Short mmCIF file of C-alpha atoms in Angstrom, two decimals:
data_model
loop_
_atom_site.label_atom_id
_atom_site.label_comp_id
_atom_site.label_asym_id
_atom_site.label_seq_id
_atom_site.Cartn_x
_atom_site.Cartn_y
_atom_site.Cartn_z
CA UNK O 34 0.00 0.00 0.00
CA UNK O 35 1.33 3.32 -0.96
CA UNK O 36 2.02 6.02 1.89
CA UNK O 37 -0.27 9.06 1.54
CA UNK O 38 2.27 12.32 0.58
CA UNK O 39 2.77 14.17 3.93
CA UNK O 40 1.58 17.89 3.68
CA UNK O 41 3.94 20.52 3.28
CA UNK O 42 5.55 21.68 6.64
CA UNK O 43 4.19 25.13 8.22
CA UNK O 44 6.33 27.98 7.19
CA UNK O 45 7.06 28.71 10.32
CA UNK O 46 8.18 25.71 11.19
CA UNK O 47 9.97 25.58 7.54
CA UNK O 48 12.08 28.76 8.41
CA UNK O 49 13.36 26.91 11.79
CA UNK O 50 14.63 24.11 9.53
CA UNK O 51 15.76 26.25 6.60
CA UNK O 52 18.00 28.17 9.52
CA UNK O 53 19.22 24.85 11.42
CA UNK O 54 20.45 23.74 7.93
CA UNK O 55 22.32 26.82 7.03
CA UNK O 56 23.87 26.98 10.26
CA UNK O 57 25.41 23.74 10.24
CA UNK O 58 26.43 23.96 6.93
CA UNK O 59 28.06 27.31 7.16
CA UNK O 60 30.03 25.53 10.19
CA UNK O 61 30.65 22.43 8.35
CA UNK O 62 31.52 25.17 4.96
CA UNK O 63 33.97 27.40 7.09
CA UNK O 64 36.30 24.77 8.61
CA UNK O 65 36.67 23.38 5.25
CA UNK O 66 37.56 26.59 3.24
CA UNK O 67 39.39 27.63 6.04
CA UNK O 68 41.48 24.92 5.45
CA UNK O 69 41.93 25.66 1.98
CA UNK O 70 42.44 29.28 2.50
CA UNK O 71 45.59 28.20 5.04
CA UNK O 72 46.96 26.02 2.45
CA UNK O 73 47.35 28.99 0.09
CA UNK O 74 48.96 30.98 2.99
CA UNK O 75 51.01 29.61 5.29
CA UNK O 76 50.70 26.04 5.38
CA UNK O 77 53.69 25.62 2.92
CA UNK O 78 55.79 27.29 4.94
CA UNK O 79 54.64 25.67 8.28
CA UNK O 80 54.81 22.29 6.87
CA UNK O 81 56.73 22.13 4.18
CA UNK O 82 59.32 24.31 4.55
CA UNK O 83 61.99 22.56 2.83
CA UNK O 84 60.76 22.84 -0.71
CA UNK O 85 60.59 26.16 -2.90
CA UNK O 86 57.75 28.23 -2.38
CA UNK O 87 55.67 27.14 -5.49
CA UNK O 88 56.64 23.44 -4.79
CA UNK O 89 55.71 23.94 -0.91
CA UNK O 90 52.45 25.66 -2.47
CA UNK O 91 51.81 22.21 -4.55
CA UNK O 92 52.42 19.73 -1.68
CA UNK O 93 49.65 22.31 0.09
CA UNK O 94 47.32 22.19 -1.83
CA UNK O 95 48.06 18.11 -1.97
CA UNK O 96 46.65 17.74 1.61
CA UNK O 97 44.18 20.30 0.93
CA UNK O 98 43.14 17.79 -2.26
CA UNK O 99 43.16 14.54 0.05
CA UNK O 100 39.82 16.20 1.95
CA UNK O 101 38.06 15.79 -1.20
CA UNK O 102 39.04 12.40 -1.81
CA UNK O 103 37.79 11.37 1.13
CA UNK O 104 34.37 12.61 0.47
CA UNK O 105 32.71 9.97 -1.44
CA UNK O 106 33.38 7.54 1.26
CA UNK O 107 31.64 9.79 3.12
CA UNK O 108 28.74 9.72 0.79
CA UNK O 109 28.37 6.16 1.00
CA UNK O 110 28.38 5.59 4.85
CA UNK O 111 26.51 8.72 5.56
CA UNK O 112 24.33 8.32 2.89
CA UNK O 113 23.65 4.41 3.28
CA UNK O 114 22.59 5.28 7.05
CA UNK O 115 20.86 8.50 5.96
CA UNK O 116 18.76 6.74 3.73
CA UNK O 117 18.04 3.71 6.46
CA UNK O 118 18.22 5.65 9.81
CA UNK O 119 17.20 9.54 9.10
CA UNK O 120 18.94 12.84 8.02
CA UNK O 121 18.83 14.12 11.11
CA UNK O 122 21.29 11.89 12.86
CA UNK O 123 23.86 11.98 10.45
CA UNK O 124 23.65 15.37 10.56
CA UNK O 125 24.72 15.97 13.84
CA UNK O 126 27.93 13.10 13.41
CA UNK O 127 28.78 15.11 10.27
CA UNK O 128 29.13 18.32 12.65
CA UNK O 129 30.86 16.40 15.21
CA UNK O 130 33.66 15.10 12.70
CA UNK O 131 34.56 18.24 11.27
CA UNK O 132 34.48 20.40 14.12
CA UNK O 133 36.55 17.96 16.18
CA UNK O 134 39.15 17.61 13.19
CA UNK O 135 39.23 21.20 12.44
CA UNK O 136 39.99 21.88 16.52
CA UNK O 137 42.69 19.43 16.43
CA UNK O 138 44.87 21.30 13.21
CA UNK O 139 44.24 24.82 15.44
CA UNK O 140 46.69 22.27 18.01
CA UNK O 141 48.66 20.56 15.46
CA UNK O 142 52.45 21.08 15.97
CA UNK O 143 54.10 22.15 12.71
CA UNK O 144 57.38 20.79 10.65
CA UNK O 145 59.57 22.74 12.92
CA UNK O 146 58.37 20.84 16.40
CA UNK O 147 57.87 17.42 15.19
CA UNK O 148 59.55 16.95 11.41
CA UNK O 149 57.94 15.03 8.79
CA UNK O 150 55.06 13.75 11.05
CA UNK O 151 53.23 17.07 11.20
CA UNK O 152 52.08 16.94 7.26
CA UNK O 153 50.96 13.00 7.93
CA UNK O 154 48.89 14.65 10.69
CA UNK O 155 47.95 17.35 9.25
CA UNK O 156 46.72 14.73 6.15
CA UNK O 157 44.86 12.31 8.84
CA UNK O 158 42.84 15.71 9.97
CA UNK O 159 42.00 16.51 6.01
CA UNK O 160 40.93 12.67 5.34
CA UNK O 161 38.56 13.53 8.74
CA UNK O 162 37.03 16.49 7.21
CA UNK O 163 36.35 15.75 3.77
CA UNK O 164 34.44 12.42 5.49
CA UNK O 165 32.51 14.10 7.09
CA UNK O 166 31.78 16.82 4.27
CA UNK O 167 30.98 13.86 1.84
CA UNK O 168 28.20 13.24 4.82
CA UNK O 169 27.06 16.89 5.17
CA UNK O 170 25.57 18.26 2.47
CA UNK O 171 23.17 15.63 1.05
CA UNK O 172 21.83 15.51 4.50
CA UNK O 173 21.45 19.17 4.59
CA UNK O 174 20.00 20.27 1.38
CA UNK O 175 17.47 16.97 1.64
CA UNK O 176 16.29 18.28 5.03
CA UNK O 177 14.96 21.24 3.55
CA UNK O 178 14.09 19.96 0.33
CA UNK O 179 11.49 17.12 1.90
CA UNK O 180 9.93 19.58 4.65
CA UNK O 181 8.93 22.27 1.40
CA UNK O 182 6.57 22.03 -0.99
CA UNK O 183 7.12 21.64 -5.03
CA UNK O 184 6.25 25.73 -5.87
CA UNK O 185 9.13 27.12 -3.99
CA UNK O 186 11.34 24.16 -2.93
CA UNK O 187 14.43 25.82 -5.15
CA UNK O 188 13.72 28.99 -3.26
CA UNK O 189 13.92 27.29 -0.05
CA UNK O 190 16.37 24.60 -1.06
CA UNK O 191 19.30 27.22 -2.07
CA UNK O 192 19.31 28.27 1.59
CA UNK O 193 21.66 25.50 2.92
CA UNK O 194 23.69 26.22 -0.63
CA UNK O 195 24.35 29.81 0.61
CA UNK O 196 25.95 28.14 3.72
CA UNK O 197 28.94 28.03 1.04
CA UNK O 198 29.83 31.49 0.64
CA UNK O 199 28.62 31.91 4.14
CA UNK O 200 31.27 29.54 5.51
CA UNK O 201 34.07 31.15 2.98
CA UNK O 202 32.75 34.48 4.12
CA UNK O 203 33.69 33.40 7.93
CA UNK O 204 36.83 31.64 7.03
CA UNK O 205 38.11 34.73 4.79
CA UNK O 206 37.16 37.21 7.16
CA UNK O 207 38.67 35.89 10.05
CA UNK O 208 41.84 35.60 8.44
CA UNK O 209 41.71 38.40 7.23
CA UNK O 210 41.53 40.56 10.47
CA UNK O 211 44.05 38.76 11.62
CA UNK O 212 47.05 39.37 8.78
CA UNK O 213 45.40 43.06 9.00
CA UNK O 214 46.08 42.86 12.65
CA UNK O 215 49.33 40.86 13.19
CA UNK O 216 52.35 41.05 11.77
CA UNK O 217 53.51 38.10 9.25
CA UNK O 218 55.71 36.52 11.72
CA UNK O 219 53.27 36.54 14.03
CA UNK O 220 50.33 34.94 12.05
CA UNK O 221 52.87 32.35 10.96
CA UNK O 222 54.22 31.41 14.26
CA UNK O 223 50.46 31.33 16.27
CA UNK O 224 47.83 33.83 14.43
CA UNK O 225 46.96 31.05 11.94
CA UNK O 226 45.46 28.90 14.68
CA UNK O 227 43.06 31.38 15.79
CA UNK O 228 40.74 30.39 13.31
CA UNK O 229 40.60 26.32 13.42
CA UNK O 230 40.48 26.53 17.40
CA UNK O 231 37.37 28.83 16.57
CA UNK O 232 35.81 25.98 15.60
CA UNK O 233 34.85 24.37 19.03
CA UNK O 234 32.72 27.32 20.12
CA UNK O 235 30.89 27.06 16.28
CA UNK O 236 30.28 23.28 16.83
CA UNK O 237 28.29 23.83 20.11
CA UNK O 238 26.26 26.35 18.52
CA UNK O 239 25.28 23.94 15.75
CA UNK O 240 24.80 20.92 17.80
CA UNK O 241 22.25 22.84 19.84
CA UNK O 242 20.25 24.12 17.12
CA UNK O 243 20.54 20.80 15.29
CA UNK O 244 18.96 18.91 17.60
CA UNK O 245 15.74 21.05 17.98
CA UNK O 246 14.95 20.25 14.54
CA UNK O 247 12.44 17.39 13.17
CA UNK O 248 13.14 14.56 11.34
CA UNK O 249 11.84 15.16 7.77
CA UNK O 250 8.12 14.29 6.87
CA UNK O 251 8.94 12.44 3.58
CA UNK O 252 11.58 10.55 4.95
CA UNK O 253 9.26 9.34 7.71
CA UNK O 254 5.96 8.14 5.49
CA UNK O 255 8.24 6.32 3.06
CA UNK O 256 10.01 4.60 6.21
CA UNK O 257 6.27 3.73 7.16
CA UNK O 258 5.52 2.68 3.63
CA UNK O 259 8.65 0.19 3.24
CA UNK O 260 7.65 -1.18 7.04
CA UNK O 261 4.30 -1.94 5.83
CA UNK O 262 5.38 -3.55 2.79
CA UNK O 263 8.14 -6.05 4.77
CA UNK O 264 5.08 -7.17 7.19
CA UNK O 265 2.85 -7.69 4.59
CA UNK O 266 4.30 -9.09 1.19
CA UNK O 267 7.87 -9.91 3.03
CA UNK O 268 9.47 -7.13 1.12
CA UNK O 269 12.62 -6.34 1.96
CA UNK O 270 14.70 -3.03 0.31
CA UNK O 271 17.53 -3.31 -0.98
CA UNK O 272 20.83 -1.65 -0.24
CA UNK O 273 20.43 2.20 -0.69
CA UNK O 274 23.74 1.94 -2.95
CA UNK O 275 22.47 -0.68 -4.93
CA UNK O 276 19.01 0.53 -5.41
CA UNK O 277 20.78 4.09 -6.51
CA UNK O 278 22.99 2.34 -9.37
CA UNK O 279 19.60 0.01 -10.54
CA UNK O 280 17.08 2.49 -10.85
CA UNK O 281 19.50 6.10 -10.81
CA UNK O 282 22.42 5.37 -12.62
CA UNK O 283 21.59 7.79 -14.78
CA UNK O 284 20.84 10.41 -12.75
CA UNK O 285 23.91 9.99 -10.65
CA UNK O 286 26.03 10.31 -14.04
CA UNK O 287 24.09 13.64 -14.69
CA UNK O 288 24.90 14.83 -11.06
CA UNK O 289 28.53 14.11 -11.49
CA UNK O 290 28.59 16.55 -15.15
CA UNK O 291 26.40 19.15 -13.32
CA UNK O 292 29.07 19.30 -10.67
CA UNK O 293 32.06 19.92 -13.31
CA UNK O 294 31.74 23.17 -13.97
CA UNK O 295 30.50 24.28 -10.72
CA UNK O 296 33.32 22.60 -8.49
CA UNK O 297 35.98 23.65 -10.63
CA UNK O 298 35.31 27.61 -10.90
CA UNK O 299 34.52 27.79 -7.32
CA UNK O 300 37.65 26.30 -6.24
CA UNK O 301 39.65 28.68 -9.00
CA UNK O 302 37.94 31.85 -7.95
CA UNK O 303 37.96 31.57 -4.27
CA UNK O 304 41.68 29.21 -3.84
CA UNK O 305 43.69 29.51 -6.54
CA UNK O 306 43.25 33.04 -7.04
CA UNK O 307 44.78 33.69 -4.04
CA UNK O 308 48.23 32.06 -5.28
CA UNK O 309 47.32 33.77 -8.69
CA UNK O 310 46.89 37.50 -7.30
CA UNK O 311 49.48 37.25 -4.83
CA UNK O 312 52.38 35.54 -6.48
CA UNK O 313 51.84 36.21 -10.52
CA UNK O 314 50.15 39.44 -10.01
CA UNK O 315 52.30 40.89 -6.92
CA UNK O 316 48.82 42.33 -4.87
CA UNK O 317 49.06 41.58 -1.11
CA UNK O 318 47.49 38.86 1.07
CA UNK O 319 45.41 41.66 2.64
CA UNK O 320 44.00 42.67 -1.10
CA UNK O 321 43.18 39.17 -2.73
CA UNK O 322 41.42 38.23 1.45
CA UNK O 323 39.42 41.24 0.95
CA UNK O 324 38.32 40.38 -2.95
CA UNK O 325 37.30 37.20 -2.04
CA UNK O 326 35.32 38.54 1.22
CA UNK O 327 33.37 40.96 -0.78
CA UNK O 328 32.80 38.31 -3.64
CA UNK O 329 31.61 35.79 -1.01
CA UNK O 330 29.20 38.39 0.39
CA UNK O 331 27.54 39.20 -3.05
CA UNK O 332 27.47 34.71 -3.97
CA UNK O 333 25.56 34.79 -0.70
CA UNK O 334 22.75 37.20 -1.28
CA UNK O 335 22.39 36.20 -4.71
CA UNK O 336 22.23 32.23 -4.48
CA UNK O 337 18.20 32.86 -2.78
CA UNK O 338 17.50 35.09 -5.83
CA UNK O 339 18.98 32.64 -8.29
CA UNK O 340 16.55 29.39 -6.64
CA UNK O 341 13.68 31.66 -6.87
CA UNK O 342 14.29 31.66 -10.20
CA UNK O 343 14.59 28.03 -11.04
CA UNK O 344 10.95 27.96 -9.13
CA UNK O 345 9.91 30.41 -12.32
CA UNK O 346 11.56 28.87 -15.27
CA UNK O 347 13.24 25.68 -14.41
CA UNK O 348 16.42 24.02 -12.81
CA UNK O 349 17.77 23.57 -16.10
CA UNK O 350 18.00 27.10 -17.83
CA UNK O 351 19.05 28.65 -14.89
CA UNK O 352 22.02 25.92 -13.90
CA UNK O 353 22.65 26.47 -18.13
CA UNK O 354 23.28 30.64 -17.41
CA UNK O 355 25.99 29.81 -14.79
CA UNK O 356 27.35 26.93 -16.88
CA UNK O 357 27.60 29.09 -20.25
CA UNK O 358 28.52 32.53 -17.95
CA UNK O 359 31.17 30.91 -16.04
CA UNK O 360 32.66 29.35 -19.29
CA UNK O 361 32.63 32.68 -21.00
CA UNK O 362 33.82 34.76 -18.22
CA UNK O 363 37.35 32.83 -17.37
CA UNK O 364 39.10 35.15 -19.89
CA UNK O 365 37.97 38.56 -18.72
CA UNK O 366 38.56 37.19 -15.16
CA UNK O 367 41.70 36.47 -15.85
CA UNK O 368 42.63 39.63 -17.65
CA UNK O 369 40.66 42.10 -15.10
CA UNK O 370 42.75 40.48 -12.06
CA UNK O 371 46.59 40.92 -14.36
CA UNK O 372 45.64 44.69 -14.21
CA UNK O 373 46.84 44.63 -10.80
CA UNK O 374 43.92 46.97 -8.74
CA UNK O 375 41.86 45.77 -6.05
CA UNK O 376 38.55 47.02 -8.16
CA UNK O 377 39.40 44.48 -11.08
CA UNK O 378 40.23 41.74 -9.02
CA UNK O 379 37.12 42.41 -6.91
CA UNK O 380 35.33 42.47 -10.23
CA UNK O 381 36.70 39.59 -11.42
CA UNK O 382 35.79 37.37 -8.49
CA UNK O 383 32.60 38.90 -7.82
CA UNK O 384 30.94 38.36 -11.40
CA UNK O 385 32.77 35.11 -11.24
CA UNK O 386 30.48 33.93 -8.02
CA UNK O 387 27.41 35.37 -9.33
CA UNK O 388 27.47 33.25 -12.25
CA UNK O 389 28.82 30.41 -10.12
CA UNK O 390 25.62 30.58 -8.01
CA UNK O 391 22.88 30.24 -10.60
CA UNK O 392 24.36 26.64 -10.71
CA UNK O 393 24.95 25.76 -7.31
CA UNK O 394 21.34 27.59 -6.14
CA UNK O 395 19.32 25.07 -8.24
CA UNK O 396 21.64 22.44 -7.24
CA UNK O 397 19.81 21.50 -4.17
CA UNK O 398 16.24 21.07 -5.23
CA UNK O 399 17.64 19.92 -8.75
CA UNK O 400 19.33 16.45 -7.07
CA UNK O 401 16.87 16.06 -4.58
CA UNK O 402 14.31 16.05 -7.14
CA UNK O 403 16.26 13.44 -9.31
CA UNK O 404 16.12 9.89 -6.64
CA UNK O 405 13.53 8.13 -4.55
CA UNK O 406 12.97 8.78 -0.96
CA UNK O 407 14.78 5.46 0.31
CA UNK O 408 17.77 6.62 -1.48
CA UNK O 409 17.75 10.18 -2.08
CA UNK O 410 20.44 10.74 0.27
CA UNK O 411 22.82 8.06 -1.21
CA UNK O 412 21.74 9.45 -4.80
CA UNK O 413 22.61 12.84 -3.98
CA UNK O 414 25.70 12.52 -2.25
CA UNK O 415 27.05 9.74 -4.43
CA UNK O 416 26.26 12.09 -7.72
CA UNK O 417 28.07 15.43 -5.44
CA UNK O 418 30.64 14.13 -4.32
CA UNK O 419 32.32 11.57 -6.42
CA UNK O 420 32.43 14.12 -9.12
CA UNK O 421 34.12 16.49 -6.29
CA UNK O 422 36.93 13.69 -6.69
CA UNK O 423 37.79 14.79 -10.29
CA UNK O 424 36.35 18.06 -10.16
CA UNK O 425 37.33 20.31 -7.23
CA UNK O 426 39.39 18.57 -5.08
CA UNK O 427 42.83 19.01 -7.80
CA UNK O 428 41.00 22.33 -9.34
CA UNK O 429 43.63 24.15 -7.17
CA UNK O 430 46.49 21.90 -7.98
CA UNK O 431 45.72 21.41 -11.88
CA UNK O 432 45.54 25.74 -11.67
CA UNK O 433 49.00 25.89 -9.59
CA UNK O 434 50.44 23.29 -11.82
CA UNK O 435 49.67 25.21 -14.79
CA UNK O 436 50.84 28.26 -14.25
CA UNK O 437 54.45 26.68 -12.77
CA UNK O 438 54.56 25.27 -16.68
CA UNK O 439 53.21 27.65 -18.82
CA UNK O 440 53.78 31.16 -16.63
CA UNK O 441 50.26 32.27 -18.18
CA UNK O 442 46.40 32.23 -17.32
CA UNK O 443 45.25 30.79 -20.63
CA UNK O 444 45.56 27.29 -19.96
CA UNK O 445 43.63 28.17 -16.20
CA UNK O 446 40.91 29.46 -18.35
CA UNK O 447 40.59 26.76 -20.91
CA UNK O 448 40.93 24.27 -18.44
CA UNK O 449 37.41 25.83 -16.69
CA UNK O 450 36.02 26.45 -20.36
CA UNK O 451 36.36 22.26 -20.94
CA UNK O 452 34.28 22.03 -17.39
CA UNK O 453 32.09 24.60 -18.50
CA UNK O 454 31.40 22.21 -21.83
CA UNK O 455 31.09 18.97 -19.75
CA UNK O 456 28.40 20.61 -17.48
CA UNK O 457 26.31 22.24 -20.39
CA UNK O 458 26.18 18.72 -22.13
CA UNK O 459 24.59 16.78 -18.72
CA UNK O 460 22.14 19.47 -17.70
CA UNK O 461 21.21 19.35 -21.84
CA UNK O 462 20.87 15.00 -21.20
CA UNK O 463 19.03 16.00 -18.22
CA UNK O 464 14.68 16.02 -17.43
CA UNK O 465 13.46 18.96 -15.65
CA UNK O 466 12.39 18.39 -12.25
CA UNK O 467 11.13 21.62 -11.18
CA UNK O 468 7.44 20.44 -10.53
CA UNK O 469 8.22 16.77 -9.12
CA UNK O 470 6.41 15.90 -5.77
CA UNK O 471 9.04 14.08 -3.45
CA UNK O 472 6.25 11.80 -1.68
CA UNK O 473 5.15 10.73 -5.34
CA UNK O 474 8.76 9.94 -6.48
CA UNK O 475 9.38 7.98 -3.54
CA UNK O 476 6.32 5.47 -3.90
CA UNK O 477 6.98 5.69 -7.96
CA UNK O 478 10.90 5.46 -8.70
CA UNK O 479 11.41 1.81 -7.76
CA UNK O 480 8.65 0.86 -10.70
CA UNK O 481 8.67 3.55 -12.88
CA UNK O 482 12.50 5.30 -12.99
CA UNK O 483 14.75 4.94 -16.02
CA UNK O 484 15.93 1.87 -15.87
CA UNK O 485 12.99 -0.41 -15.09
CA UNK O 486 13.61 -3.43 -12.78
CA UNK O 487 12.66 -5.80 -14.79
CA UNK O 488 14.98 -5.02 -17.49
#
């Protein structure tokens, strides 16, 4: 017997669980970034100081790459026990694991204290973070997503996305007072911990508002519904992985190209241009901190506007303007920040994240929208974060490596242009979504999804 579709939650209590999830996320978003913003500053000297600056800059940005490649594993357990357990739960372990890895680099000793062990620790911590991350955001978006209703469920949906540039927004700002307010000796020797130890009082904060938050409606009738089914026909579901790659393979693979173009730019706008401004261009830490704080501040108050919009005309042509307008824009971006003023850099970055954000607003509601109930949260993460593995997590290393070769932006820029290509062709393979009811997909999809069972 099918489940009847819950009814939408109250706005009221909507708004409660719209702020829980950007709260945690923005936690979970800012120890991450903050990571990747120390690996662009001082973590080569810290620990690796034996190796020239560009090298020590690579070997960085290697550590700061292992996070990502830890986050489909994190995606599978998270979103295995998501799918069988709640998104609630893992939601609060997600929190847990980041904020207690981030904490512990704030305490790491560096190269100088404890030699070559410090990077493997520092490595360890990563591997702990991007877990967790790989956890985080399927459960996050998919709370919101399932407590909304279908007319403004982008709208609502892009509110955990803005935890993103609300997160960098923390990261960069902190930092950024404190090279504006210490010396570079002193930010190298303790200033730089400031910010990870930070963390702990964040992670409280979270937890607490976390936990006041309900378990999502859909989640809960199709938990009922696959119950009922085992104690009357003897049903029994299969593995939330294995039901994904049966009846969503296809979906996942359009996930994974929706996430190229998106992962990549981010990472080159908001990491690598902080290499890029300070060592090709000669501006300051201070300046290329500040461009990105600004930018971040603008990618926040536009990623609401940009899932209201995919409510009006569709997840697809509004994840196909950022795709197309990131693509086109690398050039200009490129040539705005070699002019070597804090207004072309800051217009650089900040066009750069607007067009970024009318693909990861949709994003939300877009992959929620793709998989069944039972194994939306395996779906989703599995199609976010495996592509994270070939998309973001070397985006800064591919960029650094580049320019050490060619001394030039224009293989940076065609290098996001190929991304750009690889995203427009999935979103063109993909079906619109905007209108699908999430209790109907999750009593339909095992019977009626793209690849039928019985095929």
């Amino acid at each position: 017997m099918a489940a009847a579709t819950p009814s939408p939650t109250p706005p009221n209590s909507l708004k409660r669980i719209v702020a829980a999830s950007l709260i945690g996320t923005t936690i979970e978003w800012y120890d991450f970034f903050l990571y990747g913003s120390a690996a662009a500053l001082v973590f080569n000297k810290l620990f690796f100081p034996e190796s020239d600056p560009l090298v020590g800059t690579l070997l960085s940005f290697l550590t700061y790459a292992v996070g990502f490649a830890a986050r489909p594993l994190g995606a599978l357990v998270f979103g295995h026990y998501g799918d069988r357990l709640g998104r609630k739960k893992l939601l609060v372990l997600s929190l847990l694991l980041m904020g207690g890895a981030t904490f512990a680099i704030g305490l790491l000793p560096t190269h100088a204290t404890i030699g070559s062990a410090a990077p493997v620790l520092l490595t360890v911590l990563r591997l702990v973070q991007g877990f967790a991350l790989g956890g985080e955001w399927g459960g996050a978006v998919l709370l919101v997503s399932e407590h909304g209703d279908s007319k403004r469920r982008g709208f609502w949906a892009s509110w955990p996305q803005t935890g993103a540039p609300a997160g960098q927004l923390l990261a960069t700002g902190v930092l950024s007072a404190l090279t504006a307010l210490l010396s570079d000796a002193a930010f190298a020797s303790w200033g730089w911990r400031i910010p990870f130890l930070l963390s702990g009082v964040l992670v409280i904060v979270g937890l607490w508002i976390r936990l006041s938050v309900d378990e999502s409606p859909v989640f809960k009738a199709a938990l009922a519904a696959a119950e009922e089914r085992k104690a009357t026909a003897g049903q029994v579901e299969k593995m939330p992985l294995v039901a994904v790659l049966r009846h969503h393979w296809r979906d996942v693979l359009i996930a994974m190209g929706a996430r190229m173009a998106e992962n990549i730019s981010y990472y080159v706008i908001t990491a690598f241009i902080l290499v890029y401004a300070t060592t090709q261009v000669g501006l300051s830490k201070q300046t290329a901190l500040n461009a990105v704080l600004i930018g971040s501040a603008v990618h926040f108050a536009v990623i609401p506007l940009w899932g209201a919009l995919s409510d009006r005309l569709g997840r697809r042509p509004v994840y196909l303007i950022g795709a197309v307008g990131v693509g086109a824009w690398m050039f200009p971006f490129f040539t705005l920040i070699d002019r070597g003023t804090f207004g072309s850099l800051l217009l650089a970055v900040t066009v750069g994240l607007v067009l970024h954000g009318a693909m990861y607003a949709p994003q939300a509601a877009f992959f929620s929208e793709m998989f069944a109930t039972r194994m939306r949260y395996s779906g989703a993460s599995i199609g976010a974060q495996f592509s994270s593995v070939a998309a973001g997590a070397p985006a800064p290393l591919i960029a650094t490596a580049l320019l050490a070769d060619h001394g030039t932006s224009t293989p940076i820029s065609l290098y996001v242009i190929a991304a750009a290509l690889l995203t427009v062709v999935a979103i063109v393979c993909a079906r619109e979504t905007r209108d699908s009811d999430l209790g109907d997909v999750a009593e339909r999809a095992p019977e009626d999804s793209r690849v039928r069972a019985d095929a």
